[in-house]
Amino acid sequence: RRPRETNMQLVTPGLGLREVKVGESDRILTILTPEHGLISASAKGSLRLKSKLFSACGLFCYSEFTLFAGKSMYMVDDAQVKQVFFGLPKSIEGMALAMYLAEIAQTLLPSGGEAAAQLRLLLNSLYLISEQKKPLAQIKAVYELRSVCEAGYMPALLCCKSCQKYDGGDFYFDIGAGELLCGDCAEAQGLAPNLDEGALIALRHIALVEDKKVFAFSLSPKSLEKLGRVTERYAAARRDKPLKTLDFLHSVME
């Protein structure tokens, strides 16, 4: 649904990525919207159980927000729940992953069409975590790579940059340059391949396939582990600072 905006009011769907408690009953929300990117909004009284804003302003709740422009941020006037991911709190690993993905989204600062793509990706990821539809390691790898691709950091995955070999055997993915080397060319440069055939196919799939198919693949545990190490490092190299949520995620998934 397209946001409706006047001089003072904005009506938009959005996903709550972060909440900060203020006083006894207020909270400040960071909301990812499809057309306006990240929005900060004050939800006064929303922590009261009887408040009409209590559920719709919750963390990871996808809602329709009616916002009014204040001096420094928006004020939440109304919010109606569109989707709640009830399965997230049932698993500490799943909740930790959701927090990590939300922090990635905040660091990427999406706007315009990119914000809509990031929102779709995050909503689909939260659904899969909540419903336990895919392994958490796979959801994590998909989001890490696809989110930075949507943000403009698309790696060169067509072939080996040195000899143009497309497939066959292990490959090396250069995290800094975002380029591939086949096993032979990598070893000639003193580099150890970090992708097997399955992980390479998955890497290309995540970066290049249409949105609705991005999670539609399966991998052996060995290939998924290789994929996850590469996507985590590639995403981290595109950020200015490390994420605390990643450290916590590692601590609960080990």
Short mmCIF file of N, CA and C in Angstrom, two decimals, residues 38 138 153 246 250:
data_model
loop_
_atom_site.label_atom_id
_atom_site.label_comp_id
_atom_site.label_asym_id
_atom_site.label_seq_id
_atom_site.Cartn_x
_atom_site.Cartn_y
_atom_site.Cartn_z
N LEU A 38 14.15 4.31 6.81
CA LEU A 38 14.09 4.25 8.27
C LEU A 38 13.48 5.53 8.85
N GLN A 138 21.02 -20.95 6.93
CA GLN A 138 20.70 -20.60 5.54
C GLN A 138 20.03 -19.23 5.47
N TYR A 153 26.17 -3.41 -3.37
CA TYR A 153 27.46 -4.11 -3.27
C TYR A 153 27.39 -5.49 -3.94
N LEU A 246 25.87 -9.66 16.25
CA LEU A 246 26.54 -10.81 15.64
C LEU A 246 27.32 -11.60 16.69
N HIS A 250 26.56 -15.53 17.59
CA HIS A 250 27.58 -16.58 17.64
C HIS A 250 27.56 -17.31 18.99
#
